[in-house]
PDB file of C-alpha atoms in Angstrom:
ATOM      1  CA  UNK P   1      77.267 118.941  69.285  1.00 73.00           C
ATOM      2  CA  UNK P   2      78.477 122.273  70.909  1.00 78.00           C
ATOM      3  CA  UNK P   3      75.104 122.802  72.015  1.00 80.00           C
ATOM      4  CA  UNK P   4      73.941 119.449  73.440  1.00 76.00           C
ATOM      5  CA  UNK P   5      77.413 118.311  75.388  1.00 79.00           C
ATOM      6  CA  UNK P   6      78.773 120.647  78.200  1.00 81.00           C
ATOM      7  CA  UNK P   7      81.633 122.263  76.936  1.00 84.00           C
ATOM      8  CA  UNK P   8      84.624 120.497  79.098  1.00 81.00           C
ATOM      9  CA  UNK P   9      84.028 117.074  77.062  1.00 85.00           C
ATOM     10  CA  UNK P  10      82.943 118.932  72.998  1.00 88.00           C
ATOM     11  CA  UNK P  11      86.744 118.579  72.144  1.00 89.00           C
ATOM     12  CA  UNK P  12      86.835 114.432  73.060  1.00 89.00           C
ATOM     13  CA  UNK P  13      83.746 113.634  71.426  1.00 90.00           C
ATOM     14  CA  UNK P  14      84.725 115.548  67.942  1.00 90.00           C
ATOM     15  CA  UNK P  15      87.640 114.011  68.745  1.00 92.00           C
ATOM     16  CA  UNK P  16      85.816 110.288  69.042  1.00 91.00           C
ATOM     17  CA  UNK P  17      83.496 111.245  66.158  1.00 91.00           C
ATOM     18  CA  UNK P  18      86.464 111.462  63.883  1.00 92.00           C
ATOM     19  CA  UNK P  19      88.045 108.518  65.100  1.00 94.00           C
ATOM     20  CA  UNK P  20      84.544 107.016  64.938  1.00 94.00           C
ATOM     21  CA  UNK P  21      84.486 107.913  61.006  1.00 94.00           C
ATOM     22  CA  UNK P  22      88.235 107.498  60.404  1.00 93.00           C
ATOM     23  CA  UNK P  23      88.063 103.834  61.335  1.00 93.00           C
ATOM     24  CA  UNK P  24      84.805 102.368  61.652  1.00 92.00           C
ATOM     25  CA  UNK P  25      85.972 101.002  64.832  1.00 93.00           C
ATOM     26  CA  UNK P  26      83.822 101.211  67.961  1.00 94.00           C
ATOM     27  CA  UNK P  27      84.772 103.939  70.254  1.00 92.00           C
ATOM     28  CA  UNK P  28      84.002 102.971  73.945  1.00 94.00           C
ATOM     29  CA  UNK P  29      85.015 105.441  76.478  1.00 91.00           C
ATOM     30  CA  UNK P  30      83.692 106.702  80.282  1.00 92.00           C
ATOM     31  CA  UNK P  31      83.497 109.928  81.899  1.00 90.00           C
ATOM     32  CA  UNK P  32      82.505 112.185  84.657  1.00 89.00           C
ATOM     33  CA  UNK P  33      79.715 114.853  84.855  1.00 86.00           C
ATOM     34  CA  UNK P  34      78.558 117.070  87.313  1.00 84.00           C
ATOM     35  CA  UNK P  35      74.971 117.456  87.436  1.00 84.00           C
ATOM     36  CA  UNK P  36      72.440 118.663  90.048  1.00 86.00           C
ATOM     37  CA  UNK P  37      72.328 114.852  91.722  1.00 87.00           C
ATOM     38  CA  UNK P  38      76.380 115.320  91.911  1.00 89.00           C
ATOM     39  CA  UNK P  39      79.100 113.832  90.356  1.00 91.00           C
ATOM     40  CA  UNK P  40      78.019 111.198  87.897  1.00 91.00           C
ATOM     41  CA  UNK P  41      79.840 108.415  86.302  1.00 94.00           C
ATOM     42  CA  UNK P  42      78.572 107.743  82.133  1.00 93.00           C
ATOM     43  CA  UNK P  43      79.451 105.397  79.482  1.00 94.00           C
ATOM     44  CA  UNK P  44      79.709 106.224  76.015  1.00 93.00           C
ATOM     45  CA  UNK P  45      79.732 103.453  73.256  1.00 95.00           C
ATOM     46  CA  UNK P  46      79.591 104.818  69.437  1.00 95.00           C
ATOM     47  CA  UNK P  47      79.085 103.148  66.095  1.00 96.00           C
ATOM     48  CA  UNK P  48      79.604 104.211  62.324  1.00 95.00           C
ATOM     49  CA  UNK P  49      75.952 104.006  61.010  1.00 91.00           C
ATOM     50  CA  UNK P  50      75.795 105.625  57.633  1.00 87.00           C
ATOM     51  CA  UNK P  51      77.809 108.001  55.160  1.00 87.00           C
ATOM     52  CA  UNK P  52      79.132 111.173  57.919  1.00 89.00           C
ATOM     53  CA  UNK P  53      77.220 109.438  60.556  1.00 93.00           C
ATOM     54  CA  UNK P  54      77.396 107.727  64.048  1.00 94.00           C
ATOM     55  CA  UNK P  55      74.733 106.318  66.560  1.00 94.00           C
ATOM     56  CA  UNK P  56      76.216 107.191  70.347  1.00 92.00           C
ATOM     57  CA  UNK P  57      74.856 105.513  73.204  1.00 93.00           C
ATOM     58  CA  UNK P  58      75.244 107.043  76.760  1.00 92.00           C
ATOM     59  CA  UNK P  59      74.843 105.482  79.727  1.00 95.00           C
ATOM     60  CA  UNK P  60      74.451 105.943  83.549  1.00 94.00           C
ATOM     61  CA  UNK P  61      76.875 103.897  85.455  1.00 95.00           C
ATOM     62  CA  UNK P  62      77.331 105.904  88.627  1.00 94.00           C
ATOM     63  CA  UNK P  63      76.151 102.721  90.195  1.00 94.00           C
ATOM     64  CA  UNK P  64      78.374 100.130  88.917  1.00 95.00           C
ATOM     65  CA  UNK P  65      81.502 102.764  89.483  1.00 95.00           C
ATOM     66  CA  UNK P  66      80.988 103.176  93.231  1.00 94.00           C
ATOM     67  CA  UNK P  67      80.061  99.754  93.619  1.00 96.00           C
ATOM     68  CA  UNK P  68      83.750  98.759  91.904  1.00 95.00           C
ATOM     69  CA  UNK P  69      85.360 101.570  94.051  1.00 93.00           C
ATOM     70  CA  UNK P  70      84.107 100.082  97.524  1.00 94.00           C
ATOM     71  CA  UNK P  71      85.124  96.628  96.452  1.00 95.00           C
ATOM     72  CA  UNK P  72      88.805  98.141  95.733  1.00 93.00           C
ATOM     73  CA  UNK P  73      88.210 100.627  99.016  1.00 93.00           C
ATOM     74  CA  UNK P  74      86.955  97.045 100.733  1.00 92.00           C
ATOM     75  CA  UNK P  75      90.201  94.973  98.957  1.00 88.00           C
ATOM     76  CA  UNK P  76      92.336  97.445 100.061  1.00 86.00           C
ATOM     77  CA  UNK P  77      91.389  97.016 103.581  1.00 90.00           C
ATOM     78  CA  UNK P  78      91.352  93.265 103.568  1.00 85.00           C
ATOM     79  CA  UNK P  79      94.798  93.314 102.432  1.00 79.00           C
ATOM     80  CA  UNK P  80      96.150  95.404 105.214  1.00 81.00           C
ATOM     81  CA  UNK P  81      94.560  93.757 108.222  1.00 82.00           C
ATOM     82  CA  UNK P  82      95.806  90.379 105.978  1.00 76.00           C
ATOM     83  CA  UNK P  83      99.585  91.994 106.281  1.00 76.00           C
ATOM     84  CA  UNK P  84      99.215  93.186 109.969  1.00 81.00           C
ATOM     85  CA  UNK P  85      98.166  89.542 110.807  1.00 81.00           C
ATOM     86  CA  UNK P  86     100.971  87.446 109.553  1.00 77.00           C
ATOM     87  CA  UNK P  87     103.392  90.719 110.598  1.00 78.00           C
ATOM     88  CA  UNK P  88     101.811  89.816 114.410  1.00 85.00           C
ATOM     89  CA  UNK P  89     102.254  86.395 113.762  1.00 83.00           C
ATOM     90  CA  UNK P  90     105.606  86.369 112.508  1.00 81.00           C
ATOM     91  CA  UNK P  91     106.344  88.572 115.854  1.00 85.00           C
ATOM     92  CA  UNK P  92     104.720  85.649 117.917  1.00 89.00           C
ATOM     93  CA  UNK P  93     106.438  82.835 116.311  1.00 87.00           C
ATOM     94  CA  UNK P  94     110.118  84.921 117.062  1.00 87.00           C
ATOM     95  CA  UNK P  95     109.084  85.781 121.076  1.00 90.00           C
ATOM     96  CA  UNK P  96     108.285  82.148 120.938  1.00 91.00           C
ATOM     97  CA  UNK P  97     111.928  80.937 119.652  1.00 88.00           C
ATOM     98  CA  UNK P  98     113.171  83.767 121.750  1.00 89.00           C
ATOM     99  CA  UNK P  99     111.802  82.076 124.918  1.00 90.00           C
ATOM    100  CA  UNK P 100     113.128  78.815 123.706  1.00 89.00           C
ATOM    101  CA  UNK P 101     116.580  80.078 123.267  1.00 86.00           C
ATOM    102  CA  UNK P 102     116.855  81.388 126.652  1.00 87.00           C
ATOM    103  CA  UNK P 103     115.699  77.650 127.943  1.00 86.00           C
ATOM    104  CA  UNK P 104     118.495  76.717 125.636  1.00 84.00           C
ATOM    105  CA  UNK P 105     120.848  78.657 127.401  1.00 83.00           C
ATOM    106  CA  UNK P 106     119.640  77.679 131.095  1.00 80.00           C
ATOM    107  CA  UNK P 107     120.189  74.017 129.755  1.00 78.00           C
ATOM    108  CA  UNK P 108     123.855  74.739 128.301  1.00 72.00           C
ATOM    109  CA  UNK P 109     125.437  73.413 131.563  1.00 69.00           C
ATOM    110  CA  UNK P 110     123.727  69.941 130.925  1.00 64.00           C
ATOM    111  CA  UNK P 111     126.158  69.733 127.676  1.00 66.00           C
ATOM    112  CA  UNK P 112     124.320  68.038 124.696  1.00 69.00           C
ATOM    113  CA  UNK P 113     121.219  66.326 126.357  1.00 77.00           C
ATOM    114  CA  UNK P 114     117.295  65.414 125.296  1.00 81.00           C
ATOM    115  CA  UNK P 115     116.136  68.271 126.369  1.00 82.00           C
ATOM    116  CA  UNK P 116     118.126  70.612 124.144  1.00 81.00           C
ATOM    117  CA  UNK P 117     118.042  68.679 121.180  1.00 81.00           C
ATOM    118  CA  UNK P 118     114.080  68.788 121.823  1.00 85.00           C
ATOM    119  CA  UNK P 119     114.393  72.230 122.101  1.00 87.00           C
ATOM    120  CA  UNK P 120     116.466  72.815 119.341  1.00 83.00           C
ATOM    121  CA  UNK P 121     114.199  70.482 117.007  1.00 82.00           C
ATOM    122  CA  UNK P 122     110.840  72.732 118.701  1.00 86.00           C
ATOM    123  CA  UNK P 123     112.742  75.961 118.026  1.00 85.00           C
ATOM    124  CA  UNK P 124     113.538  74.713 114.152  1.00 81.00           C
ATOM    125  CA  UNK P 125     109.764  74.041 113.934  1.00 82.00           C
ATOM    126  CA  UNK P 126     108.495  77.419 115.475  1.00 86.00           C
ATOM    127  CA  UNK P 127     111.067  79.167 112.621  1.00 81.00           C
ATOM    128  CA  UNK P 128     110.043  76.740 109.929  1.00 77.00           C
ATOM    129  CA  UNK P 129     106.275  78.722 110.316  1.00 78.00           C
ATOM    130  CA  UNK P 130     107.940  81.806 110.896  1.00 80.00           C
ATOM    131  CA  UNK P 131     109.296  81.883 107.426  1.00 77.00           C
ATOM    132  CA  UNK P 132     106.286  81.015 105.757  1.00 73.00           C
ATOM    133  CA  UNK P 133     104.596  84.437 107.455  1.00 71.00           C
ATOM    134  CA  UNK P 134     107.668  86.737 106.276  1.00 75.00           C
ATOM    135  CA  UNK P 135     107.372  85.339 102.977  1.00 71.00           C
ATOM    136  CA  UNK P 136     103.832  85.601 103.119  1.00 66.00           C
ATOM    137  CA  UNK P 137     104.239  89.251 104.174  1.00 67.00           C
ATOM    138  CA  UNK P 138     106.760  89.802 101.241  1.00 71.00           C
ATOM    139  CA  UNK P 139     104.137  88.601  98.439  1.00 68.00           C
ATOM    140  CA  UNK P 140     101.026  90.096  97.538  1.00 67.00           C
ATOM    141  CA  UNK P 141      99.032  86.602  97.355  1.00 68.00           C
ATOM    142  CA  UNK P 142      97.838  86.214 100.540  1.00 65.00           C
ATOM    143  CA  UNK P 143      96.842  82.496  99.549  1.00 72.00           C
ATOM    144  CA  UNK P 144     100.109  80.963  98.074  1.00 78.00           C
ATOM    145  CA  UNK P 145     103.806  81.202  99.135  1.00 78.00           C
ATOM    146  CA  UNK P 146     106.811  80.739  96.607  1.00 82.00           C
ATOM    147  CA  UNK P 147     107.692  77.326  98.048  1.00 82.00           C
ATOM    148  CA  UNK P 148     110.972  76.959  95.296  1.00 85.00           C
ATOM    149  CA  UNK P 149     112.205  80.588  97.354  1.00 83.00           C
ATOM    150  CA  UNK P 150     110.659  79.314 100.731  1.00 81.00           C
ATOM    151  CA  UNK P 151     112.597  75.884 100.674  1.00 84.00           C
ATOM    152  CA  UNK P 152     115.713  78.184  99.672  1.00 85.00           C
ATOM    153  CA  UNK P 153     115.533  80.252 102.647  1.00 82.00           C
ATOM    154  CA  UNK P 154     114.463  77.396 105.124  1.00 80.00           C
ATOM    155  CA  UNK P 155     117.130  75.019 103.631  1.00 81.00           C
ATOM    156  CA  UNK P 156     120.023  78.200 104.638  1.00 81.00           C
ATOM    157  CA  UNK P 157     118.504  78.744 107.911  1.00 76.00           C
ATOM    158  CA  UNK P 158     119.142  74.972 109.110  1.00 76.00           C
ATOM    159  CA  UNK P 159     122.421  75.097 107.383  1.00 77.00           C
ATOM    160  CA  UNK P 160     123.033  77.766 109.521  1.00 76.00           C
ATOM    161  CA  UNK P 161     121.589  76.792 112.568  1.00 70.00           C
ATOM    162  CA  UNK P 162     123.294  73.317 112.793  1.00 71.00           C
ATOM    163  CA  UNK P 163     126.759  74.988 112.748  1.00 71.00           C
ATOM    164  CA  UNK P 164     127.812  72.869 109.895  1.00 75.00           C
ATOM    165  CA  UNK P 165     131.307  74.745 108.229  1.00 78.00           C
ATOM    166  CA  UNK P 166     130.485  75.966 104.710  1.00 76.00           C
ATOM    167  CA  UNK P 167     133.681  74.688 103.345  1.00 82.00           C
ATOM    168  CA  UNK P 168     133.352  70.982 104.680  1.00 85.00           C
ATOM    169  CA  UNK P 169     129.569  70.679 103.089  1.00 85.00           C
ATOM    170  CA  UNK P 170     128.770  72.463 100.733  1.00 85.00           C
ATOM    171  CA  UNK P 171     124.659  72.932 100.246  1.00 82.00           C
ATOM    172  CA  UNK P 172     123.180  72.358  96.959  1.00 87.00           C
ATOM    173  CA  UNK P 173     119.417  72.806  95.977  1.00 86.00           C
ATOM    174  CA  UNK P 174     117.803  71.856  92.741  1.00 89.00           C
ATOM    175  CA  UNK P 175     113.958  72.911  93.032  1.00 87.00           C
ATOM    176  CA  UNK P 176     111.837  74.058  90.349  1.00 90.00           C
ATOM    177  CA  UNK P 177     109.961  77.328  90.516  1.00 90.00           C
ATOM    178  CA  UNK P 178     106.678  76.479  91.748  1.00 87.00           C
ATOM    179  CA  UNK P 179     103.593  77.916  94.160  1.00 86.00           C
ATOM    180  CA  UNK P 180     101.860  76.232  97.373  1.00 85.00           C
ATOM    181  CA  UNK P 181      98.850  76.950  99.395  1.00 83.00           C
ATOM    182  CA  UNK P 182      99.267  77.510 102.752  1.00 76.00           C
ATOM    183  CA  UNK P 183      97.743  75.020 104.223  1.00 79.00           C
ATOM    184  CA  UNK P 184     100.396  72.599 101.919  1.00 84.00           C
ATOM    185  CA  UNK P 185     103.763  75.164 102.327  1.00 79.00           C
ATOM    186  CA  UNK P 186     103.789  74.859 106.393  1.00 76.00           C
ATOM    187  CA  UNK P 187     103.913  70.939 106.210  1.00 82.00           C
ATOM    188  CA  UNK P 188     106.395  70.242 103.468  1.00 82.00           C
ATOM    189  CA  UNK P 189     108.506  73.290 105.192  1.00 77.00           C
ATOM    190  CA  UNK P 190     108.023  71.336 108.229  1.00 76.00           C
ATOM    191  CA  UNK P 191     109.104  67.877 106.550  1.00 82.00           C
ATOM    192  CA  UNK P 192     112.039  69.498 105.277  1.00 78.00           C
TER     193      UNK P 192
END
């Protein structure tokens, strides 16, 4: 053994041979060798196959590792620009209720009219979205949103909004723990 395996991995191998003998359990492991093509990734697989004896298998899967490590490299990625969109969105979507608040404001000498309740309604909208994005920026599932936590947070910000006193109503949500797509979350958020 000492004189077929470089002598960084002689200790693990004994080690798996023992195991190996010990148990009669598979040992499946991987490792990492330098030779003159460069670093190269191997699998190792080895079986009891007689009194004091085991069959090893080694294999080269350089391949298969760098594949799996530019799919994570290429995941990671994905997930960032996936966070830097719905971060920019969620930044649109308040500029947007920002611009209807000061319209708000410019219409606050009419007293309670069409217009502001329009606005207000448009403005409750453009935040109903907005809180799907920050939850969707919270969570790492890019493709489903807490809608049980979503509804929670929605169903406070138009409590708040409206003005309504906290001790003459008193808000009260019963809503199972449950996921949404997307595409679903933004419509029922909008219907509620």
């Amino acid at each position: 053994i000492r004189d077929l395996i470089p002598p960084a991995l002689v200790e693990e191998v004994l080690g798996r041979i023992r195991k190996t003998l010990e148990t009669g359990v598979m040992q499946q492991w991987e490792y990492q060798l330098a030779v003159p093509k460069g670093l190269q990734d191997y699998e190792a697989r080895m079986v009891v196959c007689g009194t004091n004896e085991v069959l090893a298998i080694v294999r080269n899967i350089t391949a298969i590792k760098q594949a799996e490590r530019s799919i994570q490299a290429s995941l990671r990625e994905k997930d960032v620009l996936l966070q830097e969109i719905h971060h920019r969105v969620k930044n649109n979507l308040q500029v947007i209720s920002s611009l209807i608040n000061m319209q708000l404001r410019e219409l606050s000498s009419l007293g309670e009219s069409r217009e502001r309740n329009a606005l207000r309604s448009c403005q409750r909208r453009v935040q109903t979205i907005a809180l799907v994005h920050e939850k969707l920026y919270q969570t790492e599932n890019y493709a489903r949103v807490s809608f049980s936590a979503y509804a929670r947070s929605l169903a406070a910000y138009i409590f708040e909004s409206t003005g309504v006193s906290p001790a003459a109503v008193k808000l009260v949500l019963a809503i199972e723990e449950f996921d949404l797509a997307v595409d679903k979350a933004i419509p029922c958020g909008l219907i509620l």
